[in-house]
């Protein structure tokens, strides 16, 4: 894919080189893998063929975007007028396309645009070192919130539990933390619970296993989808005891504590996450509100 980008309020993309097929607005938001890593936003642009009587405003409304986003992604629309029969590019949500400058990382882009790094990471398909990234709009648009989904209030009747048999020491909590290894500040999308290697890990609630395998820095990872648009993740496991598609109940063993992947701390621990479904995919929430013995 060849992109032309300009660091303005919004960046433009060369529409003729994307080679994307048309999909409906609804399906564009559904292209998320069970691992929680969506198809990169830059690969989810759609083509829209302008129909009679359509305007930039009506097209933007159809795709739940702002007119400014539509115009910025299509240089031919700088005059604000559309041409019947012409195909224009539609991004998956409001935002800008940014080239990661030489010598910088996408984490620095996240800091510059004041977006949570885990959100930027997920939106761009969990790529380790992308050179061009899609940055979701950091301000609320008239149509919908973009950067972060509202944090849901945990429903005690729907999802509460504890992933270990005994209450464990929290080695690293959720949120902005200092990496104990290199001193860098980073956003920790879960909670690290200290436990001996081999300690059984259990599901915190009823649900369906949607991922059970090795997944990069997570190491051996189990992901369970629960009702109410919630998801729990169990990472750095030594062993996995469930399979994809399996229905589990609260307290069922899903694996054992280990050190696989790239843990932030050296001691054996469970990296536990709770995520909620949003327009940007699965957005990390503070697990503390869901943990209950």
PDB file of C-alpha atoms in Angstrom:
ATOM      1  CA  UNK A   1       0.000   0.000   0.000  1.00  0.00           C
ATOM      2  CA  UNK A   2       1.350   3.437  -0.888  1.00  0.00           C
ATOM      3  CA  UNK A   3       0.189   6.371   1.203  1.00  0.00           C
ATOM      4  CA  UNK A   4       0.646  10.093   0.780  1.00  0.00           C
ATOM      5  CA  UNK A   5       0.474  11.778   4.149  1.00  0.00           C
ATOM      6  CA  UNK A   6       0.579  15.382   5.319  1.00  0.00           C
ATOM      7  CA  UNK A   7       0.915  16.336   8.949  1.00  0.00           C
ATOM      8  CA  UNK A   8      -1.967  18.796   9.042  1.00  0.00           C
ATOM      9  CA  UNK A   9      -5.056  18.783  11.238  1.00  0.00           C
ATOM     10  CA  UNK A  10      -5.937  15.660   9.251  1.00  0.00           C
ATOM     11  CA  UNK A  11      -3.737  13.781   6.758  1.00  0.00           C
ATOM     12  CA  UNK A  12      -4.602  12.933   3.178  1.00  0.00           C
ATOM     13  CA  UNK A  13      -4.289   9.524   1.576  1.00  0.00           C
ATOM     14  CA  UNK A  14      -3.705   8.892  -2.105  1.00  0.00           C
ATOM     15  CA  UNK A  15      -6.994   7.239  -2.965  1.00  0.00           C
ATOM     16  CA  UNK A  16      -5.978   5.580  -6.206  1.00  0.00           C
ATOM     17  CA  UNK A  17      -3.355   3.301  -4.668  1.00  0.00           C
ATOM     18  CA  UNK A  18      -5.245   1.645  -1.813  1.00  0.00           C
ATOM     19  CA  UNK A  19      -7.002  -0.960  -3.913  1.00  0.00           C
ATOM     20  CA  UNK A  20      -9.691  -1.623  -1.306  1.00  0.00           C
ATOM     21  CA  UNK A  21     -13.025  -3.278  -1.896  1.00  0.00           C
ATOM     22  CA  UNK A  22     -16.296  -1.767  -0.789  1.00  0.00           C
ATOM     23  CA  UNK A  23     -17.820  -3.008   2.439  1.00  0.00           C
ATOM     24  CA  UNK A  24     -20.756  -1.765   4.437  1.00  0.00           C
ATOM     25  CA  UNK A  25     -20.280   0.677   7.321  1.00  0.00           C
ATOM     26  CA  UNK A  26     -21.336  -2.042   9.759  1.00  0.00           C
ATOM     27  CA  UNK A  27     -18.867  -4.646   8.523  1.00  0.00           C
ATOM     28  CA  UNK A  28     -15.990  -2.176   8.703  1.00  0.00           C
ATOM     29  CA  UNK A  29     -16.342  -2.065  12.472  1.00  0.00           C
ATOM     30  CA  UNK A  30     -16.564  -5.811  12.757  1.00  0.00           C
ATOM     31  CA  UNK A  31     -13.175  -6.711  11.279  1.00  0.00           C
ATOM     32  CA  UNK A  32     -11.575  -7.631  14.594  1.00  0.00           C
ATOM     33  CA  UNK A  33      -9.743 -10.885  15.228  1.00  0.00           C
ATOM     34  CA  UNK A  34     -10.437 -12.950  18.319  1.00  0.00           C
ATOM     35  CA  UNK A  35      -6.931 -12.168  19.588  1.00  0.00           C
ATOM     36  CA  UNK A  36      -8.036  -8.593  20.216  1.00  0.00           C
ATOM     37  CA  UNK A  37      -5.743  -7.304  17.460  1.00  0.00           C
ATOM     38  CA  UNK A  38      -7.941  -5.698  14.777  1.00  0.00           C
ATOM     39  CA  UNK A  39      -6.989  -5.506  11.140  1.00  0.00           C
ATOM     40  CA  UNK A  40      -4.836  -2.334  10.991  1.00  0.00           C
ATOM     41  CA  UNK A  41      -6.963   0.749  10.451  1.00  0.00           C
ATOM     42  CA  UNK A  42      -4.976   1.656   7.338  1.00  0.00           C
ATOM     43  CA  UNK A  43      -6.110  -1.628   5.755  1.00  0.00           C
ATOM     44  CA  UNK A  44      -9.756  -1.001   6.614  1.00  0.00           C
ATOM     45  CA  UNK A  45     -10.397   2.000   4.387  1.00  0.00           C
ATOM     46  CA  UNK A  46     -13.428   1.505   2.148  1.00  0.00           C
ATOM     47  CA  UNK A  47     -14.396   2.794  -1.277  1.00  0.00           C
ATOM     48  CA  UNK A  48     -17.663   4.665  -1.625  1.00  0.00           C
ATOM     49  CA  UNK A  49     -19.106   5.481  -5.036  1.00  0.00           C
ATOM     50  CA  UNK A  50     -20.865   8.822  -4.899  1.00  0.00           C
ATOM     51  CA  UNK A  51     -24.548   8.537  -5.785  1.00  0.00           C
ATOM     52  CA  UNK A  52     -26.840  11.291  -7.109  1.00  0.00           C
ATOM     53  CA  UNK A  53     -27.907  13.878  -4.523  1.00  0.00           C
ATOM     54  CA  UNK A  54     -25.223  12.789  -2.057  1.00  0.00           C
ATOM     55  CA  UNK A  55     -23.107  15.411  -0.320  1.00  0.00           C
ATOM     56  CA  UNK A  56     -20.003  15.294   1.824  1.00  0.00           C
ATOM     57  CA  UNK A  57     -22.244  15.780   4.844  1.00  0.00           C
ATOM     58  CA  UNK A  58     -24.639  12.954   3.959  1.00  0.00           C
ATOM     59  CA  UNK A  59     -21.774  10.555   3.228  1.00  0.00           C
ATOM     60  CA  UNK A  60     -20.095  11.469   6.515  1.00  0.00           C
ATOM     61  CA  UNK A  61     -23.344  10.871   8.380  1.00  0.00           C
ATOM     62  CA  UNK A  62     -23.771   7.474   6.721  1.00  0.00           C
ATOM     63  CA  UNK A  63     -20.370   6.326   7.951  1.00  0.00           C
ATOM     64  CA  UNK A  64     -20.644   8.096  11.322  1.00  0.00           C
ATOM     65  CA  UNK A  65     -17.720  10.390  10.529  1.00  0.00           C
ATOM     66  CA  UNK A  66     -17.209  14.143  10.394  1.00  0.00           C
ATOM     67  CA  UNK A  67     -17.218  15.911   6.995  1.00  0.00           C
ATOM     68  CA  UNK A  68     -13.695  17.167   7.802  1.00  0.00           C
ATOM     69  CA  UNK A  69     -12.453  13.584   7.989  1.00  0.00           C
ATOM     70  CA  UNK A  70     -13.970  12.700   4.598  1.00  0.00           C
ATOM     71  CA  UNK A  71     -12.462  15.804   2.974  1.00  0.00           C
ATOM     72  CA  UNK A  72      -9.032  15.307   4.528  1.00  0.00           C
ATOM     73  CA  UNK A  73      -8.808  11.721   3.314  1.00  0.00           C
ATOM     74  CA  UNK A  74      -9.766  12.726  -0.229  1.00  0.00           C
ATOM     75  CA  UNK A  75      -7.730  15.643  -1.653  1.00  0.00           C
ATOM     76  CA  UNK A  76     -10.155  15.993  -4.579  1.00  0.00           C
ATOM     77  CA  UNK A  77     -12.844  17.120  -2.129  1.00  0.00           C
ATOM     78  CA  UNK A  78     -10.997  20.160  -0.825  1.00  0.00           C
ATOM     79  CA  UNK A  79     -13.712  22.385  -2.346  1.00  0.00           C
ATOM     80  CA  UNK A  80     -16.290  20.461  -0.330  1.00  0.00           C
ATOM     81  CA  UNK A  81     -18.125  19.156  -3.399  1.00  0.00           C
ATOM     82  CA  UNK A  82     -18.509  15.556  -4.558  1.00  0.00           C
ATOM     83  CA  UNK A  83     -18.807  14.284  -8.130  1.00  0.00           C
ATOM     84  CA  UNK A  84     -21.461  11.660  -8.903  1.00  0.00           C
ATOM     85  CA  UNK A  85     -19.856   8.364  -9.871  1.00  0.00           C
ATOM     86  CA  UNK A  86     -16.474   9.136  -8.333  1.00  0.00           C
ATOM     87  CA  UNK A  87     -15.092   6.758  -5.733  1.00  0.00           C
ATOM     88  CA  UNK A  88     -13.824   8.234  -2.487  1.00  0.00           C
ATOM     89  CA  UNK A  89     -11.976   6.671   0.432  1.00  0.00           C
ATOM     90  CA  UNK A  90     -13.706   6.167   3.769  1.00  0.00           C
ATOM     91  CA  UNK A  91     -11.607   5.601   6.928  1.00  0.00           C
ATOM     92  CA  UNK A  92     -12.926   3.311   9.677  1.00  0.00           C
ATOM     93  CA  UNK A  93     -13.268   6.247  12.078  1.00  0.00           C
ATOM     94  CA  UNK A  94     -12.277   9.870  12.543  1.00  0.00           C
ATOM     95  CA  UNK A  95      -8.563  10.441  12.807  1.00  0.00           C
ATOM     96  CA  UNK A  96      -5.357  11.273  10.980  1.00  0.00           C
ATOM     97  CA  UNK A  97      -2.628   9.363   9.197  1.00  0.00           C
ATOM     98  CA  UNK A  98       0.815  10.032  10.636  1.00  0.00           C
ATOM     99  CA  UNK A  99       4.261   8.962   9.490  1.00  0.00           C
ATOM    100  CA  UNK A 100       6.409   7.864  12.406  1.00  0.00           C
ATOM    101  CA  UNK A 101       9.533  10.050  12.015  1.00  0.00           C
ATOM    102  CA  UNK A 102      12.893   8.365  11.721  1.00  0.00           C
ATOM    103  CA  UNK A 103      14.322   7.748  15.167  1.00  0.00           C
ATOM    104  CA  UNK A 104      10.911   7.841  16.855  1.00  0.00           C
ATOM    105  CA  UNK A 105       8.479   5.119  17.856  1.00  0.00           C
ATOM    106  CA  UNK A 106       4.722   4.816  17.733  1.00  0.00           C
ATOM    107  CA  UNK A 107       4.774   5.248  21.531  1.00  0.00           C
ATOM    108  CA  UNK A 108       6.134   8.756  21.045  1.00  0.00           C
ATOM    109  CA  UNK A 109       3.340   9.406  18.556  1.00  0.00           C
ATOM    110  CA  UNK A 110       0.860   8.283  21.214  1.00  0.00           C
ATOM    111  CA  UNK A 111       2.365  10.728  23.696  1.00  0.00           C
ATOM    112  CA  UNK A 112       2.349  13.580  21.161  1.00  0.00           C
ATOM    113  CA  UNK A 113      -1.316  13.123  20.295  1.00  0.00           C
ATOM    114  CA  UNK A 114      -2.285  12.315  23.894  1.00  0.00           C
ATOM    115  CA  UNK A 115      -3.829   8.958  23.133  1.00  0.00           C
ATOM    116  CA  UNK A 116      -3.429   5.871  25.259  1.00  0.00           C
ATOM    117  CA  UNK A 117      -0.635   3.775  23.729  1.00  0.00           C
ATOM    118  CA  UNK A 118      -2.556   0.524  24.126  1.00  0.00           C
ATOM    119  CA  UNK A 119      -5.432   2.022  22.096  1.00  0.00           C
ATOM    120  CA  UNK A 120      -3.058   3.216  19.341  1.00  0.00           C
ATOM    121  CA  UNK A 121      -1.361  -0.206  19.369  1.00  0.00           C
ATOM    122  CA  UNK A 122      -4.648  -2.075  18.924  1.00  0.00           C
ATOM    123  CA  UNK A 123      -6.009   0.302  16.273  1.00  0.00           C
ATOM    124  CA  UNK A 124      -2.904  -0.320  14.180  1.00  0.00           C
ATOM    125  CA  UNK A 125      -3.172  -4.085  14.377  1.00  0.00           C
ATOM    126  CA  UNK A 126      -0.667  -4.686  17.202  1.00  0.00           C
ATOM    127  CA  UNK A 127       2.267  -3.950  14.891  1.00  0.00           C
ATOM    128  CA  UNK A 128       5.587  -3.681  16.698  1.00  0.00           C
ATOM    129  CA  UNK A 129       7.260  -0.973  14.600  1.00  0.00           C
ATOM    130  CA  UNK A 130       4.843   0.575  12.083  1.00  0.00           C
ATOM    131  CA  UNK A 131       6.235   3.444  10.023  1.00  0.00           C
ATOM    132  CA  UNK A 132       2.805   4.904   9.262  1.00  0.00           C
ATOM    133  CA  UNK A 133      -0.014   4.842  11.815  1.00  0.00           C
ATOM    134  CA  UNK A 134      -3.642   5.833  11.990  1.00  0.00           C
ATOM    135  CA  UNK A 135      -4.251   8.037  15.039  1.00  0.00           C
ATOM    136  CA  UNK A 136      -7.912   8.071  16.129  1.00  0.00           C
ATOM    137  CA  UNK A 137      -9.280  11.539  16.746  1.00  0.00           C
ATOM    138  CA  UNK A 138      -8.333  12.679  20.225  1.00  0.00           C
ATOM    139  CA  UNK A 139     -11.360  14.934  20.614  1.00  0.00           C
ATOM    140  CA  UNK A 140     -14.976  13.853  20.750  1.00  0.00           C
ATOM    141  CA  UNK A 141     -16.660  14.295  17.384  1.00  0.00           C
ATOM    142  CA  UNK A 142     -20.291  15.427  17.064  1.00  0.00           C
ATOM    143  CA  UNK A 143     -21.168  11.834  16.154  1.00  0.00           C
ATOM    144  CA  UNK A 144     -19.338   9.625  18.650  1.00  0.00           C
ATOM    145  CA  UNK A 145     -16.419   9.340  21.054  1.00  0.00           C
ATOM    146  CA  UNK A 146     -13.248   8.159  19.370  1.00  0.00           C
ATOM    147  CA  UNK A 147     -10.143   7.944  21.540  1.00  0.00           C
ATOM    148  CA  UNK A 148     -11.405   5.937  24.472  1.00  0.00           C
ATOM    149  CA  UNK A 149     -14.670   4.157  25.088  1.00  0.00           C
ATOM    150  CA  UNK A 150     -16.466   5.181  28.279  1.00  0.00           C
ATOM    151  CA  UNK A 151     -15.337   3.028  31.152  1.00  0.00           C
ATOM    152  CA  UNK A 152     -18.250   0.785  32.050  1.00  0.00           C
ATOM    153  CA  UNK A 153     -19.324   0.357  35.624  1.00  0.00           C
ATOM    154  CA  UNK A 154     -18.698  -3.314  36.428  1.00  0.00           C
ATOM    155  CA  UNK A 155     -21.868  -5.249  37.006  1.00  0.00           C
ATOM    156  CA  UNK A 156     -21.302  -7.488  40.012  1.00  0.00           C
ATOM    157  CA  UNK A 157     -23.952  -9.893  38.730  1.00  0.00           C
ATOM    158  CA  UNK A 158     -22.298 -10.257  35.315  1.00  0.00           C
ATOM    159  CA  UNK A 159     -18.551 -10.470  35.765  1.00  0.00           C
ATOM    160  CA  UNK A 160     -16.745 -10.664  39.077  1.00  0.00           C
ATOM    161  CA  UNK A 161     -14.308 -13.244  40.296  1.00  0.00           C
ATOM    162  CA  UNK A 162     -10.659 -13.880  40.938  1.00  0.00           C
ATOM    163  CA  UNK A 163      -8.217 -15.623  38.572  1.00  0.00           C
ATOM    164  CA  UNK A 164      -6.278 -17.401  41.325  1.00  0.00           C
ATOM    165  CA  UNK A 165      -7.326 -19.579  44.246  1.00  0.00           C
ATOM    166  CA  UNK A 166      -5.775 -17.173  46.747  1.00  0.00           C
ATOM    167  CA  UNK A 167      -5.544 -13.383  46.772  1.00  0.00           C
ATOM    168  CA  UNK A 168      -2.144 -12.457  45.336  1.00  0.00           C
ATOM    169  CA  UNK A 169       0.193  -9.500  45.711  1.00  0.00           C
ATOM    170  CA  UNK A 170      -0.187  -6.958  42.909  1.00  0.00           C
ATOM    171  CA  UNK A 171       3.292  -6.534  41.475  1.00  0.00           C
ATOM    172  CA  UNK A 172       2.243  -4.020  38.830  1.00  0.00           C
ATOM    173  CA  UNK A 173      -1.209  -2.390  38.738  1.00  0.00           C
ATOM    174  CA  UNK A 174      -3.215  -1.107  35.795  1.00  0.00           C
ATOM    175  CA  UNK A 175      -2.508   2.308  34.283  1.00  0.00           C
ATOM    176  CA  UNK A 176       0.554   4.472  33.739  1.00  0.00           C
ATOM    177  CA  UNK A 177       3.547   2.790  35.361  1.00  0.00           C
ATOM    178  CA  UNK A 178       7.329   2.939  35.433  1.00  0.00           C
ATOM    179  CA  UNK A 179       8.997  -0.099  33.924  1.00  0.00           C
ATOM    180  CA  UNK A 180      11.105  -1.603  36.754  1.00  0.00           C
ATOM    181  CA  UNK A 181      13.628  -2.915  34.214  1.00  0.00           C
ATOM    182  CA  UNK A 182      14.447   0.212  32.183  1.00  0.00           C
ATOM    183  CA  UNK A 183      12.734   3.054  34.051  1.00  0.00           C
ATOM    184  CA  UNK A 184      10.538   4.029  31.099  1.00  0.00           C
ATOM    185  CA  UNK A 185       6.975   5.202  31.701  1.00  0.00           C
ATOM    186  CA  UNK A 186       4.394   3.078  29.904  1.00  0.00           C
ATOM    187  CA  UNK A 187       0.697   2.227  30.015  1.00  0.00           C
ATOM    188  CA  UNK A 188       0.051  -1.135  31.663  1.00  0.00           C
ATOM    189  CA  UNK A 189      -3.162  -2.550  30.232  1.00  0.00           C
ATOM    190  CA  UNK A 190      -3.672  -5.122  32.971  1.00  0.00           C
ATOM    191  CA  UNK A 191      -2.664  -6.215  36.449  1.00  0.00           C
ATOM    192  CA  UNK A 192       0.281  -8.455  37.354  1.00  0.00           C
ATOM    193  CA  UNK A 193      -0.517 -10.879  40.170  1.00  0.00           C
ATOM    194  CA  UNK A 194       2.434 -12.660  41.793  1.00  0.00           C
ATOM    195  CA  UNK A 195       2.114 -16.444  42.071  1.00  0.00           C
ATOM    196  CA  UNK A 196       4.409 -19.447  41.915  1.00  0.00           C
ATOM    197  CA  UNK A 197       5.058 -21.019  38.546  1.00  0.00           C
ATOM    198  CA  UNK A 198       2.486 -23.732  37.900  1.00  0.00           C
ATOM    199  CA  UNK A 199      -0.225 -22.164  40.067  1.00  0.00           C
ATOM    200  CA  UNK A 200      -3.645 -22.904  38.507  1.00  0.00           C
ATOM    201  CA  UNK A 201      -5.307 -19.946  36.770  1.00  0.00           C
ATOM    202  CA  UNK A 202      -9.087 -19.875  36.719  1.00  0.00           C
ATOM    203  CA  UNK A 203     -11.767 -18.088  34.711  1.00  0.00           C
ATOM    204  CA  UNK A 204     -13.333 -15.172  36.575  1.00  0.00           C
ATOM    205  CA  UNK A 205     -16.698 -15.772  34.967  1.00  0.00           C
ATOM    206  CA  UNK A 206     -18.747 -17.816  32.543  1.00  0.00           C
ATOM    207  CA  UNK A 207     -17.897 -17.362  28.899  1.00  0.00           C
ATOM    208  CA  UNK A 208     -16.471 -18.718  25.654  1.00  0.00           C
ATOM    209  CA  UNK A 209     -12.773 -19.254  24.973  1.00  0.00           C
ATOM    210  CA  UNK A 210     -11.928 -17.313  21.802  1.00  0.00           C
ATOM    211  CA  UNK A 211      -8.143 -17.610  21.904  1.00  0.00           C
ATOM    212  CA  UNK A 212      -5.824 -20.174  23.496  1.00  0.00           C
ATOM    213  CA  UNK A 213      -2.297 -20.131  22.106  1.00  0.00           C
ATOM    214  CA  UNK A 214       0.999 -18.241  22.026  1.00  0.00           C
ATOM    215  CA  UNK A 215       0.617 -14.538  21.190  1.00  0.00           C
ATOM    216  CA  UNK A 216       3.837 -12.524  20.981  1.00  0.00           C
ATOM    217  CA  UNK A 217       4.718 -10.559  24.106  1.00  0.00           C
ATOM    218  CA  UNK A 218       1.720 -12.051  25.917  1.00  0.00           C
ATOM    219  CA  UNK A 219       3.329 -15.496  25.719  1.00  0.00           C
ATOM    220  CA  UNK A 220       0.808 -18.267  26.222  1.00  0.00           C
ATOM    221  CA  UNK A 221      -2.510 -16.453  26.286  1.00  0.00           C
ATOM    222  CA  UNK A 222      -6.120 -17.360  26.963  1.00  0.00           C
ATOM    223  CA  UNK A 223      -8.932 -14.954  26.053  1.00  0.00           C
ATOM    224  CA  UNK A 224     -12.504 -15.469  27.216  1.00  0.00           C
ATOM    225  CA  UNK A 225     -15.460 -13.496  25.897  1.00  0.00           C
ATOM    226  CA  UNK A 226     -18.187 -12.858  28.469  1.00  0.00           C
ATOM    227  CA  UNK A 227     -21.696 -11.457  28.158  1.00  0.00           C
ATOM    228  CA  UNK A 228     -22.197  -7.711  28.261  1.00  0.00           C
ATOM    229  CA  UNK A 229     -19.366  -6.980  25.817  1.00  0.00           C
ATOM    230  CA  UNK A 230     -16.621  -7.898  28.287  1.00  0.00           C
ATOM    231  CA  UNK A 231     -13.501  -9.965  27.803  1.00  0.00           C
ATOM    232  CA  UNK A 232     -10.888 -11.366  30.205  1.00  0.00           C
ATOM    233  CA  UNK A 233      -7.286 -12.193  29.304  1.00  0.00           C
ATOM    234  CA  UNK A 234      -4.786 -14.444  31.076  1.00  0.00           C
ATOM    235  CA  UNK A 235      -1.198 -14.056  29.876  1.00  0.00           C
ATOM    236  CA  UNK A 236       2.361 -15.391  30.383  1.00  0.00           C
ATOM    237  CA  UNK A 237       0.886 -18.802  31.130  1.00  0.00           C
ATOM    238  CA  UNK A 238       3.148 -21.795  31.573  1.00  0.00           C
ATOM    239  CA  UNK A 239       0.473 -24.118  30.216  1.00  0.00           C
ATOM    240  CA  UNK A 240      -2.961 -23.782  28.612  1.00  0.00           C
ATOM    241  CA  UNK A 241      -5.792 -26.065  29.750  1.00  0.00           C
ATOM    242  CA  UNK A 242      -8.627 -24.951  27.447  1.00  0.00           C
ATOM    243  CA  UNK A 243      -9.278 -24.784  23.712  1.00  0.00           C
ATOM    244  CA  UNK A 244     -10.973 -22.310  21.379  1.00  0.00           C
ATOM    245  CA  UNK A 245     -14.751 -22.604  21.398  1.00  0.00           C
ATOM    246  CA  UNK A 246     -14.878 -24.216  24.822  1.00  0.00           C
ATOM    247  CA  UNK A 247     -17.539 -22.962  27.220  1.00  0.00           C
ATOM    248  CA  UNK A 248     -16.152 -22.310  30.685  1.00  0.00           C
ATOM    249  CA  UNK A 249     -17.720 -21.535  34.026  1.00  0.00           C
ATOM    250  CA  UNK A 250     -16.497 -19.310  36.806  1.00  0.00           C
ATOM    251  CA  UNK A 251     -13.617 -21.046  38.584  1.00  0.00           C
ATOM    252  CA  UNK A 252     -12.724 -23.430  35.745  1.00  0.00           C
ATOM    253  CA  UNK A 253      -8.975 -23.879  35.251  1.00  0.00           C
ATOM    254  CA  UNK A 254      -7.753 -22.246  32.037  1.00  0.00           C
ATOM    255  CA  UNK A 255      -3.994 -22.638  32.511  1.00  0.00           C
ATOM    256  CA  UNK A 256      -1.125 -22.222  34.935  1.00  0.00           C
ATOM    257  CA  UNK A 257       1.113 -19.320  35.953  1.00  0.00           C
ATOM    258  CA  UNK A 258       4.354 -19.031  33.994  1.00  0.00           C
ATOM    259  CA  UNK A 259       6.892 -16.656  32.489  1.00  0.00           C
ATOM    260  CA  UNK A 260       6.291 -17.039  28.748  1.00  0.00           C
ATOM    261  CA  UNK A 261       6.331 -14.110  26.358  1.00  0.00           C
ATOM    262  CA  UNK A 262       7.962 -10.861  27.435  1.00  0.00           C
ATOM    263  CA  UNK A 263       6.887 -10.143  31.022  1.00  0.00           C
ATOM    264  CA  UNK A 264       7.521  -6.690  32.464  1.00  0.00           C
ATOM    265  CA  UNK A 265       8.761  -8.189  35.740  1.00  0.00           C
ATOM    266  CA  UNK A 266      11.030 -11.195  36.202  1.00  0.00           C
ATOM    267  CA  UNK A 267       9.047 -12.995  38.914  1.00  0.00           C
ATOM    268  CA  UNK A 268       6.447 -15.583  37.855  1.00  0.00           C
ATOM    269  CA  UNK A 269       3.057 -13.902  37.715  1.00  0.00           C
ATOM    270  CA  UNK A 270      -0.280 -13.790  35.969  1.00  0.00           C
ATOM    271  CA  UNK A 271      -0.879 -10.823  33.706  1.00  0.00           C
ATOM    272  CA  UNK A 272      -4.651 -10.359  33.925  1.00  0.00           C
ATOM    273  CA  UNK A 273      -6.765  -7.998  31.818  1.00  0.00           C
ATOM    274  CA  UNK A 274     -10.401  -7.033  31.427  1.00  0.00           C
ATOM    275  CA  UNK A 275     -11.446  -5.368  28.175  1.00  0.00           C
ATOM    276  CA  UNK A 276     -14.715  -3.967  26.889  1.00  0.00           C
ATOM    277  CA  UNK A 277     -15.957  -3.902  23.325  1.00  0.00           C
ATOM    278  CA  UNK A 278     -15.908  -0.478  21.648  1.00  0.00           C
ATOM    279  CA  UNK A 279     -15.814   1.006  18.157  1.00  0.00           C
ATOM    280  CA  UNK A 280     -12.005   0.758  18.331  1.00  0.00           C
ATOM    281  CA  UNK A 281     -11.977  -2.890  19.299  1.00  0.00           C
ATOM    282  CA  UNK A 282     -11.371  -4.315  22.775  1.00  0.00           C
ATOM    283  CA  UNK A 283     -10.386  -1.436  25.067  1.00  0.00           C
ATOM    284  CA  UNK A 284      -8.526  -2.186  28.294  1.00  0.00           C
ATOM    285  CA  UNK A 285     -10.326  -1.427  31.562  1.00  0.00           C
ATOM    286  CA  UNK A 286      -9.060  -1.365  35.144  1.00  0.00           C
ATOM    287  CA  UNK A 287      -9.377  -5.007  36.306  1.00  0.00           C
ATOM    288  CA  UNK A 288      -9.618  -3.931  39.946  1.00  0.00           C
ATOM    289  CA  UNK A 289     -13.353  -3.266  39.708  1.00  0.00           C
ATOM    290  CA  UNK A 290     -13.998  -6.795  38.481  1.00  0.00           C
ATOM    291  CA  UNK A 291     -11.900  -8.722  41.015  1.00  0.00           C
ATOM    292  CA  UNK A 292     -13.824 -10.185  43.921  1.00  0.00           C
ATOM    293  CA  UNK A 293     -13.179 -13.204  46.128  1.00  0.00           C
TER     294      UNK A 293
END
